[in-house]
Tab-separated table of C-alpha atoms and ligand atoms in Angstrom:
chain	number	residue	atom	x	y	z
A	1	MET	CA	12.521	-11.523	7.627
A	2	ALA	CA	9.625	-12.482	5.034
A	3	PRO	CA	10.471	-12.025	1.966
A	4	PRO	CA	8.143	-10.655	-0.417
A	5	MET	CA	5.455	-13.550	-2.383
A	6	SER	CA	5.994	-14.497	-5.560
A	7	ALA	CA	3.182	-12.125	-8.080
A	8	ALA	CA	1.474	-15.512	-8.524
A	9	ARG	CA	0.494	-15.791	-5.131
A	10	PHE	CA	0.110	-11.944	-4.175
A	11	LEU	CA	-2.465	-12.350	-7.258
A	12	ALA	CA	-3.890	-15.532	-6.263
A	13	ALA	CA	-3.924	-13.940	-2.693
A	14	LEU	CA	-5.638	-10.780	-3.653
A	15	ARG	CA	-8.371	-13.450	-4.950
A	16	ALA	CA	-9.303	-15.253	-2.492
A	17	GLU	CA	-9.828	-12.707	-0.571
A	18	GLY	CA	-12.609	-12.304	-2.624
A	19	LEU	CA	-10.907	-9.608	-4.353
A	20	ARG	CA	-11.999	-7.660	-7.645
A	21	VAL	CA	-8.392	-7.888	-8.984
A	22	ALA	CA	-7.597	-5.772	-12.500
A	23	GLU	CA	-4.075	-6.799	-13.661
A	24	VAL	CA	-2.097	-3.973	-15.814
A	25	GLY	CA	0.137	-4.016	-18.322
A	26	ASP	CA	2.588	-6.385	-17.947
A	27	TRP	CA	2.863	-5.187	-13.353
A	28	ALA	CA	4.438	-8.459	-12.934
A	29	SER	CA	7.679	-7.239	-14.592
A	30	HIS	CA	6.942	-3.785	-13.892
A	31	HIS	CA	9.103	-2.092	-10.575
A	32	ARG	CA	12.090	0.164	-9.403
A	33	ASN	CA	14.895	-3.685	-8.400
A	34	HIS	CA	17.484	-1.710	-10.899
A	35	LYS	CA	17.067	1.168	-8.216
A	36	GLY	CA	17.499	-0.761	-4.673
A	37	PRO	CA	16.558	-3.740	-2.783
A	38	TRP	CA	13.348	-5.343	-2.108
A	39	GLY	CA	12.378	-7.066	0.870
A	40	PRO	CA	12.101	-8.356	2.955
A	41	VAL	CA	8.207	-7.324	3.668
A	42	HIS	CA	7.022	-6.233	6.933
A	43	GLY	CA	4.575	-4.868	6.199
A	44	VAL	CA	0.817	-3.110	3.836
A	45	MET	CA	1.305	0.683	2.835
A	46	ILE	CA	-1.997	2.932	2.329
A	47	HIS	CA	-1.845	5.854	0.452
A	48	HIS	CA	-4.545	8.463	-1.134
A	49	THR	CA	-3.829	9.712	-4.695
A	50	VAL	CA	-4.775	13.613	-5.529
A	51	THR	CA	-6.275	11.864	-8.276
A	52	SER	CA	-9.265	11.911	-9.433
A	53	GLY	CA	-10.687	9.733	-12.606
A	54	SER	CA	-9.682	5.623	-12.433
A	55	GLU	CA	-7.978	5.355	-15.637
A	56	GLN	CA	-6.378	8.702	-14.811
A	57	THR	CA	-5.039	7.555	-11.690
A	58	VAL	CA	-4.167	4.114	-12.513
A	59	ARG	CA	-2.002	5.743	-15.451
A	60	ILE	CA	-0.411	7.951	-12.565
A	61	CYS	CA	0.015	5.481	-10.872
A	62	ARG	CA	1.834	3.282	-13.563
A	63	ASP	CA	4.068	4.954	-15.085
A	64	GLY	CA	4.928	7.906	-12.550
A	65	TYR	CA	5.069	11.619	-13.754
A	66	ALA	CA	8.308	14.126	-13.932
A	67	GLY	CA	10.989	12.988	-11.138
A	68	LEU	CA	9.023	10.121	-9.659
A	69	PRO	CA	8.555	7.468	-11.998
A	70	GLY	CA	6.834	4.355	-12.021
A	71	PRO	CA	5.321	1.887	-10.613
A	72	LEU	CA	4.011	4.574	-7.712
A	73	CYS	CA	1.854	0.927	-6.276
A	74	HIS	CA	1.444	-2.292	-6.777
A	75	GLY	CA	-2.110	-2.093	-6.829
A	76	VAL	CA	-4.270	1.367	-7.116
A	77	ILE	CA	-7.741	0.506	-4.988
A	78	THR	CA	-10.925	3.278	-7.610
A	79	LYS	CA	-13.813	4.290	-5.851
A	80	ASP	CA	-15.422	1.321	-7.057
A	81	GLY	CA	-13.627	-1.160	-4.843
A	82	THR	CA	-10.968	-2.544	-7.624
A	83	VAL	CA	-7.923	-2.913	-7.280
A	84	HIS	CA	-5.635	-2.389	-10.230
A	85	LEU	CA	-2.014	-4.703	-10.291
A	86	VAL	CA	0.333	-1.611	-12.166
A	87	GLY	CA	3.897	-3.587	-10.620
A	88	TYR	CA	5.294	-5.595	-8.647
A	89	GLY	CA	8.778	-5.022	-6.840
A	90	ARG	CA	10.021	-2.108	-5.634
A	91	ALA	CA	7.476	0.998	-6.390
A	92	ASN	CA	7.998	4.346	-5.179
A	93	HIS	CA	5.802	4.757	-2.953
A	94	ALA	CA	6.674	5.383	0.965
A	95	GLY	CA	10.511	7.201	-0.182
A	96	LEU	CA	11.731	7.865	3.138
A	97	GLY	CA	9.780	7.083	6.997
A	98	ASP	CA	11.194	5.671	10.425
A	99	ASP	CA	13.161	3.089	11.764
A	100	ASP	CA	11.207	3.489	15.036
A	101	VAL	CA	7.763	2.867	13.127
A	102	LEU	CA	10.130	0.097	10.991
A	103	ARG	CA	10.757	-1.470	14.490
A	104	ALA	CA	7.276	-1.195	15.875
A	105	VAL	CA	5.923	-2.748	12.348
A	106	ILE	CA	7.753	-5.479	12.729
A	107	ALA	CA	7.258	-6.474	16.594
A	108	ASP	CA	3.613	-5.638	16.173
A	109	LYS	CA	3.007	-2.899	18.519
A	110	GLY	CA	1.539	0.314	19.309
A	111	LEU	CA	2.764	2.455	16.423
A	112	PRO	CA	5.348	5.662	17.649
A	113	PRO	CA	5.566	9.210	15.601
A	114	ALA	CA	6.981	9.292	12.973
A	115	ASN	CA	9.457	11.812	13.703
A	116	GLU	CA	12.660	10.810	11.080
A	117	ALA	CA	12.700	10.136	7.825
A	118	ASN	CA	16.178	7.534	8.051
A	119	THR	CA	14.717	4.497	6.668
A	120	ASP	CA	14.190	2.896	2.310
A	121	GLY	CA	10.515	2.318	2.158
A	122	ASN	CA	10.207	0.892	-0.612
A	123	ARG	CA	12.011	-2.010	-0.127
A	124	HIS	CA	9.915	-3.063	2.911
A	125	PHE	CA	6.286	-2.490	2.352
A	126	TYR	CA	3.671	-3.781	-0.240
A	127	GLY	CA	1.844	-0.022	-1.000
A	128	PHE	CA	-1.548	0.195	-2.321
A	129	GLU	CA	-2.602	3.676	-3.614
A	130	CYS	CA	-6.649	4.841	-3.800
A	131	GLU	CA	-8.683	7.109	-5.673
A	132	ASN	CA	-9.234	10.056	-2.886
A	133	LEU	CA	-8.548	13.340	-3.361
A	134	GLY	CA	-7.293	14.382	0.298
A	135	ASP	CA	-9.346	17.050	0.786
A	136	GLY	CA	-11.566	15.332	3.629
A	137	LYS	CA	-13.946	16.023	1.564
A	138	ASP	CA	-14.349	13.854	-1.525
A	139	PRO	CA	-16.252	10.808	0.340
A	140	TRP	CA	-14.999	7.103	0.878
A	141	PRO	CA	-17.107	4.808	-0.806
A	142	SER	CA	-18.025	1.643	1.152
A	143	ALA	CA	-17.119	-0.238	-2.219
A	144	GLN	CA	-13.727	1.396	-1.788
A	145	LEU	CA	-13.240	1.191	1.894
A	146	ASP	CA	-14.482	-2.546	1.997
A	147	ALA	CA	-11.439	-2.911	-1.153
A	148	ILE	CA	-8.549	-1.090	1.470
A	149	GLU	CA	-9.608	-4.013	4.420
A	150	LYS	CA	-9.566	-6.685	1.778
A	151	VAL	CA	-6.641	-5.805	0.123
A	152	SER	CA	-4.691	-6.006	3.835
A	153	ALA	CA	-6.139	-8.729	5.417
A	154	ALA	CA	-5.216	-11.197	2.294
A	155	LEU	CA	-1.116	-10.388	3.023
A	156	LEU	CA	-1.856	-9.846	7.022
A	157	ARG	CA	-2.468	-13.348	6.943
A	158	ALA	CA	-0.307	-14.184	3.677
A	159	HIS	CA	2.632	-13.556	5.742
A	160	SER	CA	1.255	-14.511	8.998
A	161	TRP	CA	1.236	-10.754	9.843
A	162	THR	CA	-1.596	-9.360	11.866
A	163	ALA	CA	-2.978	-5.758	12.135
A	164	PRO	CA	-0.507	-3.449	13.378
A	165	SER	CA	1.822	-4.691	9.821
A	166	VAL	CA	-0.899	-2.391	8.087
A	167	ILE	CA	-0.143	1.501	8.470
A	168	GLY	CA	-1.111	5.021	6.154
A	169	HIS	CA	1.984	7.168	4.419
A	170	LEU	CA	1.295	10.088	7.792
A	171	GLU	CA	1.997	6.799	9.756
A	172	TRP	CA	5.703	6.513	8.160
A	173	GLN	CA	6.905	9.578	7.410
A	174	PRO	CA	7.421	12.297	8.197
A	175	GLY	CA	5.388	16.121	6.418
A	176	LYS	CA	2.796	13.078	4.742
A	177	VAL	CA	-1.361	13.582	5.181
A	178	ASP	CA	-2.130	10.274	3.733
A	179	PRO	CA	-4.550	8.440	3.465
A	180	ARG	CA	-7.411	11.356	4.809
A	181	GLY	CA	-10.619	10.818	5.597
A	182	PHE	CA	-10.784	7.622	7.282
A	183	THR	CA	-8.584	6.345	10.172
A	184	MET	CA	-5.703	4.211	9.859
A	185	LYS	CA	-6.215	2.960	13.428
A	186	GLY	CA	-10.382	1.945	11.862
A	187	MET	CA	-8.815	0.981	9.728
A	188	ARG	CA	-6.330	-1.595	11.572
A	189	GLU	CA	-9.473	-2.882	13.423
A	190	ARG	CA	-11.676	-3.832	10.160
A	191	VAL	CA	-8.737	-5.938	8.786
A	192	ALA	CA	-8.536	-7.455	12.447
A	193	GLY	CA	-11.851	-8.135	12.708
A	194	ARG	CA	-11.492	-10.263	8.849
A	195	LEU	CA	-8.292	-11.920	9.706
A	196	LYS	CA	-10.355	-13.944	13.271
B	201	ZN	ZN1	1.173	8.561	-0.245
């Protein structure tokens, strides 16, 4: 059972990992905590945005859109590898997912296939949206993949979690495909290497 870090500690953890971090507006107090619980946290979830253009991508993830109010994540990782902090607290990124997956994340075990949507993910995961069209063709620059590795490692290190605690949205919620263009298995190997 891990309570979420304070916003200040979250920011410090990312900076200590060597990330370039941009603080967007009142990110530390921009959240959806009035809609439900935030924490305990158990892991980190990676997404792609299906958007292009850093400025627009960051704005959408901060503000949300009709039917899905922001913040849509905690940090937006743009193609240049910058992490834009848009919210902190409960955020609309994970939706309902599979309780068997959550149990596997908590136990640091291999993930079962996500085949149920019965568990509130916004409560239990830090979330990062990554600027990409998600069509399998839009490239993932190395600076962006490095930043995904680093944010994951930073939070896992801060919580004394291990690599199985970073998952993709597609591993959480049936029907989701994000992130597309690299594998979460490969990313977990990178994160494990960094944590050594
Ligand atoms: Zn997603």
